[in-house]
Amino acid sequence: MAETWRGFWVVSYRELLRFVGDRARVVSSFAMPILFLVIFGAGFSKTIGTMAPGVNYIQFMFPGIIGMTVLTNSLFSGISVVADKEFGFLK
């Protein structure tokens, strides 16, 4: 059981180091949700707010943006683990 946790920690730590080391990935992971929230949220809020009074579209979008961010980052991490396995790091 301890070997399993050690392997989990090693892969997680390596992914964290890769994430922090790649400046473009860090910036895009913060910029994309902000872009959706500010640009699209404010734009659609004006349109939808006139059709359905009392609806705050930014509050409606927020959980979806968090879900999208988590799924996108996990997809990139999964691809990285598959690449590590393919090139022999995980042996």
PDB file of N, CA and C in Angstrom:
ATOM      1  N   MET A   1       0.829  -1.198   0.000  1.00  0.00           N
ATOM      2  CA  MET A   1       0.000   0.000   0.000  1.00  0.00           C
ATOM      3  C   MET A   1       0.870   1.257   0.000  1.00  0.00           C
ATOM      4  N   ALA A   2       1.978   1.215   0.727  1.00  0.00           N
ATOM      5  CA  ALA A   2       2.858   2.378   0.794  1.00  0.00           C
ATOM      6  C   ALA A   2       3.494   2.661  -0.558  1.00  0.00           C
ATOM      7  N   GLU A   3       3.759   1.607  -1.339  1.00  0.00           N
ATOM      8  CA  GLU A   3       4.343   1.804  -2.661  1.00  0.00           C
ATOM      9  C   GLU A   3       3.362   2.499  -3.597  1.00  0.00           C
ATOM     10  N   THR A   4       2.100   2.196  -3.445  1.00  0.00           N
ATOM     11  CA  THR A   4       1.070   2.832  -4.271  1.00  0.00           C
ATOM     12  C   THR A   4       1.019   4.328  -3.991  1.00  0.00           C
ATOM     13  N   TRP A   5       1.022   4.696  -2.712  1.00  0.00           N
ATOM     14  CA  TRP A   5       0.985   6.117  -2.348  1.00  0.00           C
ATOM     15  C   TRP A   5       2.257   6.834  -2.767  1.00  0.00           C
ATOM     16  N   ARG A   6       3.379   6.135  -2.681  1.00  0.00           N
ATOM     17  CA  ARG A   6       4.644   6.729  -3.108  1.00  0.00           C
ATOM     18  C   ARG A   6       4.622   7.001  -4.613  1.00  0.00           C
ATOM     19  N   GLY A   7       4.114   6.050  -5.392  1.00  0.00           N
ATOM     20  CA  GLY A   7       3.991   6.245  -6.836  1.00  0.00           C
ATOM     21  C   GLY A   7       3.047   7.384  -7.176  1.00  0.00           C
ATOM     22  N   PHE A   8       1.937   7.459  -6.438  1.00  0.00           N
ATOM     23  CA  PHE A   8       0.986   8.557  -6.635  1.00  0.00           C
ATOM     24  C   PHE A   8       1.645   9.899  -6.346  1.00  0.00           C
ATOM     25  N   TRP A   9       2.409   9.960  -5.265  1.00  0.00           N
ATOM     26  CA  TRP A   9       3.073  11.202  -4.882  1.00  0.00           C
ATOM     27  C   TRP A   9       4.123  11.610  -5.919  1.00  0.00           C
ATOM     28  N   VAL A  10       4.886  10.654  -6.416  1.00  0.00           N
ATOM     29  CA  VAL A  10       5.938  10.956  -7.389  1.00  0.00           C
ATOM     30  C   VAL A  10       5.331  11.512  -8.678  1.00  0.00           C
ATOM     31  N   VAL A  11       4.278  10.864  -9.181  1.00  0.00           N
ATOM     32  CA  VAL A  11       3.636  11.341 -10.411  1.00  0.00           C
ATOM     33  C   VAL A  11       2.987  12.707 -10.185  1.00  0.00           C
ATOM     34  N   SER A  12       2.334  12.896  -9.044  1.00  0.00           N
ATOM     35  CA  SER A  12       1.701  14.185  -8.744  1.00  0.00           C
ATOM     36  C   SER A  12       2.737  15.296  -8.611  1.00  0.00           C
ATOM     37  N   TYR A  13       3.833  15.009  -7.946  1.00  0.00           N
ATOM     38  CA  TYR A  13       4.880  16.005  -7.763  1.00  0.00           C
ATOM     39  C   TYR A  13       5.516  16.384  -9.106  1.00  0.00           C
ATOM     40  N   ARG A  14       5.715  15.390  -9.945  1.00  0.00           N
ATOM     41  CA  ARG A  14       6.283  15.669 -11.271  1.00  0.00           C
ATOM     42  C   ARG A  14       5.334  16.531 -12.096  1.00  0.00           C
ATOM     43  N   GLU A  15       4.038  16.242 -12.048  1.00  0.00           N
ATOM     44  CA  GLU A  15       3.062  17.053 -12.779  1.00  0.00           C
ATOM     45  C   GLU A  15       3.020  18.477 -12.241  1.00  0.00           C
ATOM     46  N   LEU A  16       3.121  18.629 -10.943  1.00  0.00           N
ATOM     47  CA  LEU A  16       3.128  19.959 -10.347  1.00  0.00           C
ATOM     48  C   LEU A  16       4.352  20.752 -10.791  1.00  0.00           C
ATOM     49  N   LEU A  17       5.507  20.097 -10.814  1.00  0.00           N
ATOM     50  CA  LEU A  17       6.725  20.772 -11.288  1.00  0.00           C
ATOM     51  C   LEU A  17       6.618  21.161 -12.756  1.00  0.00           C
ATOM     52  N   ARG A  18       6.048  20.294 -13.566  1.00  0.00           N
ATOM     53  CA  ARG A  18       5.845  20.626 -14.978  1.00  0.00           C
ATOM     54  C   ARG A  18       4.893  21.803 -15.135  1.00  0.00           C
ATOM     55  N   PHE A  19       3.826  21.796 -14.354  1.00  0.00           N
ATOM     56  CA  PHE A  19       2.835  22.861 -14.447  1.00  0.00           C
ATOM     57  C   PHE A  19       3.442  24.207 -14.072  1.00  0.00           C
ATOM     58  N   VAL A  20       4.162  24.252 -12.970  1.00  0.00           N
ATOM     59  CA  VAL A  20       4.764  25.504 -12.509  1.00  0.00           C
ATOM     60  C   VAL A  20       5.875  25.959 -13.458  1.00  0.00           C
ATOM     61  N   GLY A  21       6.597  25.012 -14.042  1.00  0.00           N
ATOM     62  CA  GLY A  21       7.689  25.353 -14.943  1.00  0.00           C
ATOM     63  C   GLY A  21       7.244  25.872 -16.302  1.00  0.00           C
ATOM     64  N   ASP A  22       6.037  25.546 -16.709  1.00  0.00           N
ATOM     65  CA  ASP A  22       5.527  25.986 -18.011  1.00  0.00           C
ATOM     66  C   ASP A  22       4.686  27.244 -17.820  1.00  0.00           C
ATOM     67  N   ARG A  23       5.313  28.374 -18.068  1.00  0.00           N
ATOM     68  CA  ARG A  23       4.668  29.667 -17.810  1.00  0.00           C
ATOM     69  C   ARG A  23       3.404  29.855 -18.652  1.00  0.00           C
ATOM     70  N   ALA A  24       3.431  29.410 -19.897  1.00  0.00           N
ATOM     71  CA  ALA A  24       2.263  29.569 -20.768  1.00  0.00           C
ATOM     72  C   ALA A  24       1.067  28.770 -20.245  1.00  0.00           C
ATOM     73  N   ARG A  25       1.327  27.608 -19.718  1.00  0.00           N
ATOM     74  CA  ARG A  25       0.247  26.787 -19.173  1.00  0.00           C
ATOM     75  C   ARG A  25      -0.365  27.419 -17.927  1.00  0.00           C
ATOM     76  N   VAL A  26       0.474  27.998 -17.082  1.00  0.00           N
ATOM     77  CA  VAL A  26      -0.027  28.666 -15.877  1.00  0.00           C
ATOM     78  C   VAL A  26      -0.879  29.872 -16.255  1.00  0.00           C
ATOM     79  N   VAL A  27      -0.372  30.684 -17.174  1.00  0.00           N
ATOM     80  CA  VAL A  27      -1.108  31.882 -17.587  1.00  0.00           C
ATOM     81  C   VAL A  27      -2.428  31.501 -18.254  1.00  0.00           C
ATOM     82  N   SER A  28      -2.400  30.505 -19.129  1.00  0.00           N
ATOM     83  CA  SER A  28      -3.636  30.129 -19.820  1.00  0.00           C
ATOM     84  C   SER A  28      -4.656  29.500 -18.878  1.00  0.00           C
ATOM     85  N   SER A  29      -4.184  28.794 -17.850  1.00  0.00           N
ATOM     86  CA  SER A  29      -5.135  28.184 -16.919  1.00  0.00           C
ATOM     87  C   SER A  29      -5.860  29.240 -16.077  1.00  0.00           C
ATOM     88  N   PHE A  30      -5.249  30.405 -15.901  1.00  0.00           N
ATOM     89  CA  PHE A  30      -5.931  31.488 -15.193  1.00  0.00           C
ATOM     90  C   PHE A  30      -6.650  32.435 -16.148  1.00  0.00           C
ATOM     91  N   ALA A  31      -6.105  32.611 -17.343  1.00  0.00           N
ATOM     92  CA  ALA A  31      -6.679  33.576 -18.286  1.00  0.00           C
ATOM     93  C   ALA A  31      -7.983  33.076 -18.899  1.00  0.00           C
ATOM     94  N   MET A  32      -8.063  31.793 -19.210  1.00  0.00           N
ATOM     95  CA  MET A  32      -9.254  31.276 -19.882  1.00  0.00           C
ATOM     96  C   MET A  32     -10.519  31.404 -19.029  1.00  0.00           C
ATOM     97  N   PRO A  33     -10.514  30.997 -17.755  1.00  0.00           N
ATOM     98  CA  PRO A  33     -11.731  31.191 -16.955  1.00  0.00           C
ATOM     99  C   PRO A  33     -12.089  32.659 -16.763  1.00  0.00           C
ATOM    100  N   ILE A  34     -11.075  33.499 -16.606  1.00  0.00           N
ATOM    101  CA  ILE A  34     -11.353  34.931 -16.456  1.00  0.00           C
ATOM    102  C   ILE A  34     -11.934  35.494 -17.738  1.00  0.00           C
ATOM    103  N   LEU A  35     -11.417  35.046 -18.882  1.00  0.00           N
ATOM    104  CA  LEU A  35     -11.947  35.479 -20.171  1.00  0.00           C
ATOM    105  C   LEU A  35     -13.415  35.101 -20.297  1.00  0.00           C
ATOM    106  N   PHE A  36     -13.739  33.858 -19.987  1.00  0.00           N
ATOM    107  CA  PHE A  36     -15.131  33.431 -20.083  1.00  0.00           C
ATOM    108  C   PHE A  36     -16.016  34.191 -19.110  1.00  0.00           C
ATOM    109  N   LEU A  37     -15.539  34.379 -17.901  1.00  0.00           N
ATOM    110  CA  LEU A  37     -16.366  35.024 -16.885  1.00  0.00           C
ATOM    111  C   LEU A  37     -16.586  36.499 -17.187  1.00  0.00           C
ATOM    112  N   VAL A  38     -15.518  37.204 -17.519  1.00  0.00           N
ATOM    113  CA  VAL A  38     -15.630  38.649 -17.718  1.00  0.00           C
ATOM    114  C   VAL A  38     -16.210  38.993 -19.084  1.00  0.00           C
ATOM    115  N   ILE A  39     -15.615  38.473 -20.133  1.00  0.00           N
ATOM    116  CA  ILE A  39     -16.043  38.847 -21.477  1.00  0.00           C
ATOM    117  C   ILE A  39     -17.407  38.250 -21.810  1.00  0.00           C
ATOM    118  N   PHE A  40     -17.493  36.929 -21.785  1.00  0.00           N
ATOM    119  CA  PHE A  40     -18.751  36.289 -22.162  1.00  0.00           C
ATOM    120  C   PHE A  40     -19.838  36.506 -21.121  1.00  0.00           C
ATOM    121  N   GLY A  41     -19.464  36.452 -19.842  1.00  0.00           N
ATOM    122  CA  GLY A  41     -20.451  36.647 -18.792  1.00  0.00           C
ATOM    123  C   GLY A  41     -21.079  38.026 -18.835  1.00  0.00           C
ATOM    124  N   ALA A  42     -20.249  39.039 -19.002  1.00  0.00           N
ATOM    125  CA  ALA A  42     -20.782  40.403 -19.068  1.00  0.00           C
ATOM    126  C   ALA A  42     -21.585  40.617 -20.350  1.00  0.00           C
ATOM    127  N   GLY A  43     -21.090  40.067 -21.455  1.00  0.00           N
ATOM    128  CA  GLY A  43     -21.791  40.241 -22.733  1.00  0.00           C
ATOM    129  C   GLY A  43     -23.136  39.553 -22.755  1.00  0.00           C
ATOM    130  N   PHE A  44     -23.174  38.302 -22.329  1.00  0.00           N
ATOM    131  CA  PHE A  44     -24.437  37.568 -22.320  1.00  0.00           C
ATOM    132  C   PHE A  44     -25.363  38.053 -21.213  1.00  0.00           C
ATOM    133  N   SER A  45     -24.812  38.597 -20.153  1.00  0.00           N
ATOM    134  CA  SER A  45     -25.639  39.117 -19.074  1.00  0.00           C
ATOM    135  C   SER A  45     -26.500  40.270 -19.569  1.00  0.00           C
ATOM    136  N   LYS A  46     -25.928  41.087 -20.434  1.00  0.00           N
ATOM    137  CA  LYS A  46     -26.709  42.203 -21.007  1.00  0.00           C
ATOM    138  C   LYS A  46     -27.845  41.665 -21.858  1.00  0.00           C
ATOM    139  N   THR A  47     -27.581  40.637 -22.656  1.00  0.00           N
ATOM    140  CA  THR A  47     -28.599  40.085 -23.546  1.00  0.00           C
ATOM    141  C   THR A  47     -29.653  39.303 -22.776  1.00  0.00           C
ATOM    142  N   ILE A  48     -29.222  38.410 -21.902  1.00  0.00           N
ATOM    143  CA  ILE A  48     -30.162  37.558 -21.178  1.00  0.00           C
ATOM    144  C   ILE A  48     -30.883  38.338 -20.088  1.00  0.00           C
ATOM    145  N   GLY A  49     -30.219  39.331 -19.522  1.00  0.00           N
ATOM    146  CA  GLY A  49     -30.848  40.133 -18.475  1.00  0.00           C
ATOM    147  C   GLY A  49     -32.096  40.855 -18.960  1.00  0.00           C
ATOM    148  N   THR A  50     -32.134  41.184 -20.247  1.00  0.00           N
ATOM    149  CA  THR A  50     -33.328  41.849 -20.781  1.00  0.00           C
ATOM    150  C   THR A  50     -34.444  40.853 -21.034  1.00  0.00           C
ATOM    151  N   MET A  51     -34.104  39.591 -21.314  1.00  0.00           N
ATOM    152  CA  MET A  51     -35.128  38.573 -21.576  1.00  0.00           C
ATOM    153  C   MET A  51     -35.696  37.989 -20.285  1.00  0.00           C
ATOM    154  N   ALA A  52     -34.841  37.793 -19.300  1.00  0.00           N
ATOM    155  CA  ALA A  52     -35.268  37.197 -18.029  1.00  0.00           C
ATOM    156  C   ALA A  52     -34.807  38.109 -16.896  1.00  0.00           C
ATOM    157  N   PRO A  53     -35.639  39.055 -16.486  1.00  0.00           N
ATOM    158  CA  PRO A  53     -35.211  39.956 -15.414  1.00  0.00           C
ATOM    159  C   PRO A  53     -34.975  39.199 -14.105  1.00  0.00           C
ATOM    160  N   GLY A  54     -33.948  39.634 -13.392  1.00  0.00           N
ATOM    161  CA  GLY A  54     -33.618  39.015 -12.118  1.00  0.00           C
ATOM    162  C   GLY A  54     -32.634  37.866 -12.229  1.00  0.00           C
ATOM    163  N   VAL A  55     -32.198  37.543 -13.440  1.00  0.00           N
ATOM    164  CA  VAL A  55     -31.247  36.457 -13.635  1.00  0.00           C
ATOM    165  C   VAL A  55     -29.850  37.049 -13.746  1.00  0.00           C
ATOM    166  N   ASN A  56     -28.956  36.633 -12.865  1.00  0.00           N
ATOM    167  CA  ASN A  56     -27.568  37.068 -12.936  1.00  0.00           C
ATOM    168  C   ASN A  56     -26.792  35.992 -13.685  1.00  0.00           C
ATOM    169  N   TYR A  57     -26.457  36.272 -14.921  1.00  0.00           N
ATOM    170  CA  TYR A  57     -25.839  35.274 -15.782  1.00  0.00           C
ATOM    171  C   TYR A  57     -24.439  34.906 -15.337  1.00  0.00           C
ATOM    172  N   ILE A  58     -23.715  35.820 -14.714  1.00  0.00           N
ATOM    173  CA  ILE A  58     -22.363  35.513 -14.247  1.00  0.00           C
ATOM    174  C   ILE A  58     -22.425  34.466 -13.135  1.00  0.00           C
ATOM    175  N   GLN A  59     -23.378  34.569 -12.223  1.00  0.00           N
ATOM    176  CA  GLN A  59     -23.541  33.546 -11.186  1.00  0.00           C
ATOM    177  C   GLN A  59     -23.982  32.217 -11.781  1.00  0.00           C
ATOM    178  N   PHE A  60     -24.716  32.269 -12.872  1.00  0.00           N
ATOM    179  CA  PHE A  60     -25.159  31.063 -13.552  1.00  0.00           C
ATOM    180  C   PHE A  60     -23.984  30.365 -14.238  1.00  0.00           C
ATOM    181  N   MET A  61     -23.056  31.133 -14.798  1.00  0.00           N
ATOM    182  CA  MET A  61     -21.920  30.584 -15.528  1.00  0.00           C
ATOM    183  C   MET A  61     -20.797  30.082 -14.630  1.00  0.00           C
ATOM    184  N   PHE A  62     -20.666  30.631 -13.439  1.00  0.00           N
ATOM    185  CA  PHE A  62     -19.520  30.364 -12.579  1.00  0.00           C
ATOM    186  C   PHE A  62     -19.271  28.868 -12.307  1.00  0.00           C
ATOM    187  N   PRO A  63     -20.273  28.062 -11.910  1.00  0.00           N
ATOM    188  CA  PRO A  63     -20.002  26.628 -11.688  1.00  0.00           C
ATOM    189  C   PRO A  63     -19.552  25.911 -12.957  1.00  0.00           C
ATOM    190  N   GLY A  64     -20.100  26.277 -14.090  1.00  0.00           N
ATOM    191  CA  GLY A  64     -19.683  25.664 -15.348  1.00  0.00           C
ATOM    192  C   GLY A  64     -18.248  26.002 -15.708  1.00  0.00           C
ATOM    193  N   ILE A  65     -17.833  27.212 -15.423  1.00  0.00           N
ATOM    194  CA  ILE A  65     -16.456  27.619 -15.712  1.00  0.00           C
ATOM    195  C   ILE A  65     -15.486  26.869 -14.807  1.00  0.00           C
ATOM    196  N   ILE A  66     -15.850  26.677 -13.553  1.00  0.00           N
ATOM    197  CA  ILE A  66     -14.996  25.900 -12.641  1.00  0.00           C
ATOM    198  C   ILE A  66     -14.899  24.451 -13.124  1.00  0.00           C
ATOM    199  N   GLY A  67     -16.016  23.874 -13.516  1.00  0.00           N
ATOM    200  CA  GLY A  67     -16.005  22.514 -14.038  1.00  0.00           C
ATOM    201  C   GLY A  67     -15.166  22.389 -15.299  1.00  0.00           C
ATOM    202  N   MET A  68     -15.294  23.358 -16.195  1.00  0.00           N
ATOM    203  CA  MET A  68     -14.518  23.349 -17.429  1.00  0.00           C
ATOM    204  C   MET A  68     -13.023  23.453 -17.133  1.00  0.00           C
ATOM    205  N   THR A  69     -12.651  24.277 -16.183  1.00  0.00           N
ATOM    206  CA  THR A  69     -11.245  24.448 -15.824  1.00  0.00           C
ATOM    207  C   THR A  69     -10.670  23.162 -15.228  1.00  0.00           C
ATOM    208  N   VAL A  70     -11.409  22.531 -14.334  1.00  0.00           N
ATOM    209  CA  VAL A  70     -10.940  21.286 -13.718  1.00  0.00           C
ATOM    210  C   VAL A  70     -10.798  20.185 -14.763  1.00  0.00           C
ATOM    211  N   LEU A  71     -11.781  20.044 -15.640  1.00  0.00           N
ATOM    212  CA  LEU A  71     -11.716  19.006 -16.662  1.00  0.00           C
ATOM    213  C   LEU A  71     -10.597  19.249 -17.666  1.00  0.00           C
ATOM    214  N   THR A  72     -10.359  20.485 -18.051  1.00  0.00           N
ATOM    215  CA  THR A  72      -9.290  20.791 -18.995  1.00  0.00           C
ATOM    216  C   THR A  72      -7.926  20.496 -18.386  1.00  0.00           C
ATOM    217  N   ASN A  73      -7.713  20.925 -17.148  1.00  0.00           N
ATOM    218  CA  ASN A  73      -6.424  20.655 -16.496  1.00  0.00           C
ATOM    219  C   ASN A  73      -6.212  19.163 -16.266  1.00  0.00           C
ATOM    220  N   SER A  74      -7.257  18.432 -15.920  1.00  0.00           N
ATOM    221  CA  SER A  74      -7.104  16.992 -15.731  1.00  0.00           C
ATOM    222  C   SER A  74      -6.844  16.286 -17.057  1.00  0.00           C
ATOM    223  N   LEU A  75      -7.403  16.792 -18.141  1.00  0.00           N
ATOM    224  CA  LEU A  75      -7.133  16.223 -19.460  1.00  0.00           C
ATOM    225  C   LEU A  75      -5.669  16.400 -19.836  1.00  0.00           C
ATOM    226  N   PHE A  76      -5.126  17.584 -19.619  1.00  0.00           N
ATOM    227  CA  PHE A  76      -3.715  17.821 -19.917  1.00  0.00           C
ATOM    228  C   PHE A  76      -2.807  16.957 -19.046  1.00  0.00           C
ATOM    229  N   SER A  77      -3.159  16.783 -17.792  1.00  0.00           N
ATOM    230  CA  SER A  77      -2.361  15.932 -16.907  1.00  0.00           C
ATOM    231  C   SER A  77      -2.441  14.472 -17.341  1.00  0.00           C
ATOM    232  N   GLY A  78      -3.617  14.030 -17.752  1.00  0.00           N
ATOM    233  CA  GLY A  78      -3.770  12.662 -18.229  1.00  0.00           C
ATOM    234  C   GLY A  78      -2.963  12.395 -19.483  1.00  0.00           C
ATOM    235  N   ILE A  79      -2.947  13.345 -20.392  1.00  0.00           N
ATOM    236  CA  ILE A  79      -2.145  13.203 -21.605  1.00  0.00           C
ATOM    237  C   ILE A  79      -0.670  13.124 -21.248  1.00  0.00           C
ATOM    238  N   SER A  80      -0.258  13.897 -20.277  1.00  0.00           N
ATOM    239  CA  SER A  80       1.132  13.880 -19.837  1.00  0.00           C
ATOM    240  C   SER A  80       1.508  12.531 -19.236  1.00  0.00           C
ATOM    241  N   VAL A  81       0.618  11.941 -18.451  1.00  0.00           N
ATOM    242  CA  VAL A  81       0.898  10.640 -17.850  1.00  0.00           C
ATOM    243  C   VAL A  81       0.982   9.563 -18.936  1.00  0.00           C
ATOM    244  N   VAL A  82       0.109   9.638 -19.932  1.00  0.00           N
ATOM    245  CA  VAL A  82       0.161   8.678 -21.036  1.00  0.00           C
ATOM    246  C   VAL A  82       1.473   8.818 -21.798  1.00  0.00           C
ATOM    247  N   ALA A  83       1.919  10.048 -22.023  1.00  0.00           N
ATOM    248  CA  ALA A  83       3.203  10.270 -22.701  1.00  0.00           C
ATOM    249  C   ALA A  83       4.361   9.724 -21.861  1.00  0.00           C
ATOM    250  N   ASP A  84       4.320   9.915 -20.543  1.00  0.00           N
ATOM    251  CA  ASP A  84       5.353   9.367 -19.663  1.00  0.00           C
ATOM    252  C   ASP A  84       5.392   7.840 -19.747  1.00  0.00           C
ATOM    253  N   LYS A  85       4.225   7.224 -19.787  1.00  0.00           N
ATOM    254  CA  LYS A  85       4.159   5.771 -19.871  1.00  0.00           C
ATOM    255  C   LYS A  85       4.709   5.294 -21.208  1.00  0.00           C
ATOM    256  N   GLU A  86       4.402   6.016 -22.265  1.00  0.00           N
ATOM    257  CA  GLU A  86       4.848   5.627 -23.595  1.00  0.00           C
ATOM    258  C   GLU A  86       6.361   5.718 -23.739  1.00  0.00           C
ATOM    259  N   PHE A  87       6.973   6.733 -23.127  1.00  0.00           N
ATOM    260  CA  PHE A  87       8.415   6.915 -23.241  1.00  0.00           C
ATOM    261  C   PHE A  87       9.202   6.186 -22.160  1.00  0.00           C
ATOM    262  N   GLY A  88       8.519   5.445 -21.283  1.00  0.00           N
ATOM    263  CA  GLY A  88       9.221   4.575 -20.348  1.00  0.00           C
ATOM    264  C   GLY A  88       9.517   5.156 -18.986  1.00  0.00           C
ATOM    265  N   PHE A  89       8.979   6.323 -18.648  1.00  0.00           N
ATOM    266  CA  PHE A  89       9.247   6.898 -17.322  1.00  0.00           C
ATOM    267  C   PHE A  89       8.569   6.112 -16.217  1.00  0.00           C
ATOM    268  N   LEU A  90       7.404   5.562 -16.483  1.00  0.00           N
ATOM    269  CA  LEU A  90       6.602   4.899 -15.435  1.00  0.00           C
ATOM    270  C   LEU A  90       6.923   3.415 -15.256  1.00  0.00           C
ATOM    271  N   LYS A  91       8.024   2.940 -15.792  1.00  0.00           N
ATOM    272  CA  LYS A  91       8.377   1.527 -15.643  1.00  0.00           C
ATOM    273  C   LYS A  91       8.958   1.247 -14.275  1.00  0.00           C
TER     274      LYS A  91
END
